[in-house]
Amino acid sequence: NLLKFYCISIIFATDMNKSTIENKIETATFGAGCFWCVEAIFERQEGVINVESGYAGGTTKNPTYEEVCTGKTGHVEVIQISFDPKSISYEQLLETFWKSHDPTTLNRQGGDEGTQYRSAIFYQNKSQKRSSEKSKNSVDSLGIYTNPIVTEITALKKYYPAEDYHQNYYRLNKKSPYCQFVIKPKLDKLKSTK
């Protein structure tokens, strides 16, 4: 009986530790242009555990990349970030979000054009909503941009992971022309502003 009690205690303690670890991980969802670029930027940040490309903000269930590219689904190319708030805060992620793209261009980032490339923050709770709005107001008040910020801040209703070939795109395709001429310069620029 003592051995049985000991085994049950270990199982319970293990489940408690898993639960505690899982509760410490938070999620952020941002749209800032092509998700290949945005994924490459955020996966380099300390405290970020995982970055996944996907779709949010639209009406079509389980959209495909081809459907999203038509602009008819209403989805944004987004990245969903799993992060450890003890290592990096949501506010620090927002700082990178603002630095990593032009939040004043409606439905476009560089040569990528369409509603799927719009600037968007999809908050997951009231705290993220407050932080996002405060951060947007702060960036706006600094007068960094001559044009108004058009970033939408809205509740995340549904997130869909993108197809496998979109995941870890930069890491797996560094030598491709898009990675060399679009993503790499963004990464270099961000590195130089740290």
mmCIF file of N, CA and C in Angstrom, residues 98-155:
data_model
loop_
_atom_site.group_PDB
_atom_site.id
_atom_site.type_symbol
_atom_site.label_atom_id
_atom_site.label_comp_id
_atom_site.label_asym_id
_atom_site.label_seq_id
_atom_site.Cartn_x
_atom_site.Cartn_y
_atom_site.Cartn_z
ATOM 1 N N TRP A 98 6.453 46.244 -34.106
ATOM 2 C CA TRP A 98 6.441 47.585 -34.707
ATOM 3 C C TRP A 98 7.701 47.845 -35.535
ATOM 4 N N LYS A 99 8.839 47.335 -35.083
ATOM 5 C CA LYS A 99 10.107 47.567 -35.795
ATOM 6 C C LYS A 99 10.223 46.741 -37.073
ATOM 7 N N SER A 100 9.502 45.625 -37.128
ATOM 8 C CA SER A 100 9.717 44.649 -38.197
ATOM 9 C C SER A 100 8.942 44.923 -39.486
ATOM 10 N N HIS A 101 8.053 45.910 -39.491
ATOM 11 C CA HIS A 101 7.277 46.189 -40.699
ATOM 12 C C HIS A 101 6.788 47.630 -40.688
ATOM 13 N N ASP A 102 6.135 48.030 -41.756
ATOM 14 C CA ASP A 102 5.573 49.379 -41.854
ATOM 15 C C ASP A 102 4.082 49.300 -41.526
ATOM 16 N N PRO A 103 3.688 49.737 -40.329
ATOM 17 C CA PRO A 103 2.286 49.623 -39.921
ATOM 18 C C PRO A 103 1.378 50.705 -40.508
ATOM 19 N N THR A 104 1.925 51.512 -41.422
ATOM 20 C CA THR A 104 1.122 52.589 -42.015
ATOM 21 C C THR A 104 0.648 52.260 -43.427
ATOM 22 N N THR A 105 1.093 51.140 -43.974
ATOM 23 C CA THR A 105 0.671 50.776 -45.328
ATOM 24 C C THR A 105 -0.499 49.805 -45.251
ATOM 25 N N LEU A 106 -1.595 50.186 -45.850
ATOM 26 C CA LEU A 106 -2.807 49.372 -45.803
ATOM 27 C C LEU A 106 -2.733 48.231 -46.813
ATOM 28 N N ASN A 107 -2.865 47.025 -46.308
ATOM 29 C CA ASN A 107 -2.924 45.827 -47.156
ATOM 30 C C ASN A 107 -1.691 45.629 -48.036
ATOM 31 N N ARG A 108 -0.530 45.984 -47.487
ATOM 32 C CA ARG A 108 0.695 45.730 -48.233
ATOM 33 C C ARG A 108 1.907 45.856 -47.319
ATOM 34 N N GLN A 109 2.953 45.094 -47.660
ATOM 35 C CA GLN A 109 4.273 45.227 -47.053
ATOM 36 C C GLN A 109 5.272 45.048 -48.173
ATOM 37 N N GLY A 110 5.973 46.121 -48.492
ATOM 38 C CA GLY A 110 6.929 46.066 -49.607
ATOM 39 C C GLY A 110 6.219 45.681 -50.886
ATOM 40 N N GLY A 111 6.736 44.652 -51.561
ATOM 41 C CA GLY A 111 6.139 44.192 -52.811
ATOM 42 C C GLY A 111 4.950 43.272 -52.629
ATOM 43 N N ASP A 112 4.696 42.837 -51.397
ATOM 44 C CA ASP A 112 3.564 41.940 -51.123
ATOM 45 C C ASP A 112 2.304 42.774 -50.916
ATOM 46 N N GLU A 113 1.309 42.545 -51.770
ATOM 47 C CA GLU A 113 0.101 43.358 -51.718
ATOM 48 C C GLU A 113 -1.145 42.496 -51.646
ATOM 49 N N GLY A 114 -2.104 42.924 -50.833
ATOM 50 C CA GLY A 114 -3.369 42.211 -50.663
ATOM 51 C C GLY A 114 -3.792 42.250 -49.211
ATOM 52 N N THR A 115 -5.074 42.004 -48.957
ATOM 53 C CA THR A 115 -5.588 42.074 -47.581
ATOM 54 C C THR A 115 -4.916 41.059 -46.663
ATOM 55 N N GLN A 116 -4.376 39.987 -47.229
ATOM 56 C CA GLN A 116 -3.709 38.963 -46.413
ATOM 57 C C GLN A 116 -2.401 39.459 -45.815
ATOM 58 N N TYR A 117 -1.898 40.616 -46.304
ATOM 59 C CA TYR A 117 -0.644 41.166 -45.794
ATOM 60 C C TYR A 117 -0.870 42.363 -44.869
ATOM 61 N N ARG A 118 -2.113 42.574 -44.438
ATOM 62 C CA ARG A 118 -2.377 43.740 -43.592
ATOM 63 C C ARG A 118 -1.730 43.591 -42.216
ATOM 64 N N SER A 119 -1.473 44.732 -41.606
ATOM 65 C CA SER A 119 -0.858 44.782 -40.281
ATOM 66 C C SER A 119 -1.938 44.515 -39.238
ATOM 67 N N ALA A 120 -1.708 43.510 -38.394
ATOM 68 C CA ALA A 120 -2.746 43.134 -37.431
ATOM 69 C C ALA A 120 -2.165 42.514 -36.167
ATOM 70 N N ILE A 121 -2.805 42.828 -35.058
ATOM 71 C CA ILE A 121 -2.507 42.194 -33.772
ATOM 72 C C ILE A 121 -3.787 41.496 -33.336
ATOM 73 N N PHE A 122 -3.696 40.198 -33.128
ATOM 74 C CA PHE A 122 -4.848 39.431 -32.661
ATOM 75 C C PHE A 122 -4.615 39.087 -31.189
ATOM 76 N N TYR A 123 -5.287 39.819 -30.315
ATOM 77 C CA TYR A 123 -5.072 39.606 -28.883
ATOM 78 C C TYR A 123 -5.874 38.404 -28.388
ATOM 79 N N GLN A 124 -5.363 37.800 -27.272
ATOM 80 C CA GLN A 124 -5.972 36.580 -26.755
ATOM 81 C C GLN A 124 -6.604 36.762 -25.386
ATOM 82 N N ASN A 125 -6.424 37.944 -24.820
ATOM 83 C CA ASN A 125 -7.062 38.244 -23.532
ATOM 84 C C ASN A 125 -7.064 39.766 -23.328
ATOM 85 N N LYS A 126 -7.703 40.212 -22.258
ATOM 86 C CA LYS A 126 -7.827 41.654 -21.999
ATOM 87 C C LYS A 126 -6.479 42.315 -21.772
ATOM 88 N N SER A 127 -5.580 41.600 -21.136
ATOM 89 C CA SER A 127 -4.249 42.150 -20.874
ATOM 90 C C SER A 127 -3.514 42.420 -22.185
ATOM 91 N N GLN A 128 -3.558 41.468 -23.126
ATOM 92 C CA GLN A 128 -2.925 41.663 -24.428
ATOM 93 C C GLN A 128 -3.590 42.808 -25.187
ATOM 94 N N LYS A 129 -4.905 42.932 -25.062
ATOM 95 C CA LYS A 129 -5.618 44.027 -25.737
ATOM 96 C C LYS A 129 -5.125 45.373 -25.212
ATOM 97 N N ARG A 130 -5.061 45.500 -23.885
ATOM 98 C CA ARG A 130 -4.597 46.756 -23.278
ATOM 99 C C ARG A 130 -3.164 47.076 -23.702
ATOM 100 N N SER A 131 -2.296 46.076 -23.616
ATOM 101 C CA SER A 131 -0.888 46.275 -23.987
ATOM 102 C C SER A 131 -0.750 46.671 -25.452
ATOM 103 N N SER A 132 -1.521 46.035 -26.321
ATOM 104 C CA SER A 132 -1.456 46.325 -27.760
ATOM 105 C C SER A 132 -1.906 47.745 -28.053
ATOM 106 N N GLU A 133 -3.009 48.157 -27.448
ATOM 107 C CA GLU A 133 -3.523 49.512 -27.674
ATOM 108 C C GLU A 133 -2.571 50.568 -27.111
ATOM 109 N N LYS A 134 -2.035 50.293 -25.919
ATOM 110 C CA LYS A 134 -1.080 51.219 -25.299
ATOM 111 C C LYS A 134 0.177 51.339 -26.161
ATOM 112 N N SER A 135 0.658 50.212 -26.659
ATOM 113 C CA SER A 135 1.856 50.186 -27.491
ATOM 114 C C SER A 135 1.625 50.948 -28.798
ATOM 115 N N LYS A 136 0.480 50.731 -29.417
ATOM 116 C CA LYS A 136 0.144 51.431 -30.672
ATOM 117 C C LYS A 136 0.094 52.941 -30.429
ATOM 118 N N ASN A 137 -0.557 53.357 -29.354
ATOM 119 C CA ASN A 137 -0.642 54.788 -29.024
ATOM 120 C C ASN A 137 0.732 55.384 -28.762
ATOM 121 N N SER A 138 1.578 54.622 -28.098
ATOM 122 C CA SER A 138 2.931 55.073 -27.789
ATOM 123 C C SER A 138 3.748 55.273 -29.063
ATOM 124 N N VAL A 139 3.699 54.298 -29.967
ATOM 125 C CA VAL A 139 4.423 54.387 -31.237
ATOM 126 C C VAL A 139 3.890 55.564 -32.051
ATOM 127 N N ASP A 140 2.580 55.713 -32.040
ATOM 128 C CA ASP A 140 1.943 56.808 -32.777
ATOM 129 C C ASP A 140 2.391 58.172 -32.235
ATOM 130 N N SER A 141 2.454 58.283 -30.909
ATOM 131 C CA SER A 141 2.807 59.568 -30.292
ATOM 132 C C SER A 141 4.283 59.946 -30.485
ATOM 133 N N LEU A 142 5.123 58.951 -30.753
ATOM 134 C CA LEU A 142 6.545 59.229 -30.998
ATOM 135 C C LEU A 142 6.781 59.921 -32.342
ATOM 136 N N GLY A 143 5.789 59.855 -33.213
ATOM 137 C CA GLY A 143 5.906 60.517 -34.512
ATOM 138 C C GLY A 143 6.938 59.894 -35.432
ATOM 139 N N ILE A 144 7.176 58.605 -35.270
ATOM 140 C CA ILE A 144 8.148 57.898 -36.117
ATOM 141 C C ILE A 144 7.663 57.874 -37.566
ATOM 142 N N TYR A 145 6.358 57.728 -37.730
ATOM 143 C CA TYR A 145 5.776 57.626 -39.066
ATOM 144 C C TYR A 145 5.034 58.911 -39.427
ATOM 145 N N THR A 146 5.165 59.328 -40.671
ATOM 146 C CA THR A 146 4.443 60.528 -41.116
ATOM 147 C C THR A 146 2.986 60.197 -41.423
ATOM 148 N N ASN A 147 2.726 58.961 -41.828
ATOM 149 C CA ASN A 147 1.356 58.525 -42.110
ATOM 150 C C ASN A 147 0.762 57.841 -40.878
ATOM 151 N N PRO A 148 -0.562 57.821 -40.754
ATOM 152 C CA PRO A 148 -1.180 57.179 -39.588
ATOM 153 C C PRO A 148 -0.999 55.656 -39.587
ATOM 154 N N ILE A 149 -0.936 55.093 -38.403
ATOM 155 C CA ILE A 149 -0.828 53.641 -38.248
ATOM 156 C C ILE A 149 -2.189 53.019 -38.559
ATOM 157 N N VAL A 150 -2.188 51.997 -39.410
ATOM 158 C CA VAL A 150 -3.444 51.348 -39.818
ATOM 159 C C VAL A 150 -3.574 49.929 -39.253
ATOM 160 N N THR A 151 -2.720 49.579 -38.325
ATOM 161 C CA THR A 151 -2.742 48.238 -37.724
ATOM 162 C C THR A 151 -4.080 47.984 -37.038
ATOM 163 N N GLU A 152 -4.691 46.857 -37.375
ATOM 164 C CA GLU A 152 -5.942 46.493 -36.693
ATOM 165 C C GLU A 152 -5.600 45.715 -35.429
ATOM 166 N N ILE A 153 -6.338 46.001 -34.366
ATOM 167 C CA ILE A 153 -6.177 45.279 -33.102
ATOM 168 C C ILE A 153 -7.523 44.637 -32.817
ATOM 169 N N THR A 154 -7.557 43.325 -32.872
ATOM 170 C CA THR A 154 -8.831 42.617 -32.750
ATOM 171 C C THR A 154 -8.653 41.295 -32.011
ATOM 172 N N ALA A 155 -9.735 40.795 -31.443
ATOM 173 C CA ALA A 155 -9.682 39.524 -30.708
ATOM 174 C C ALA A 155 -9.433 38.364 -31.666
#
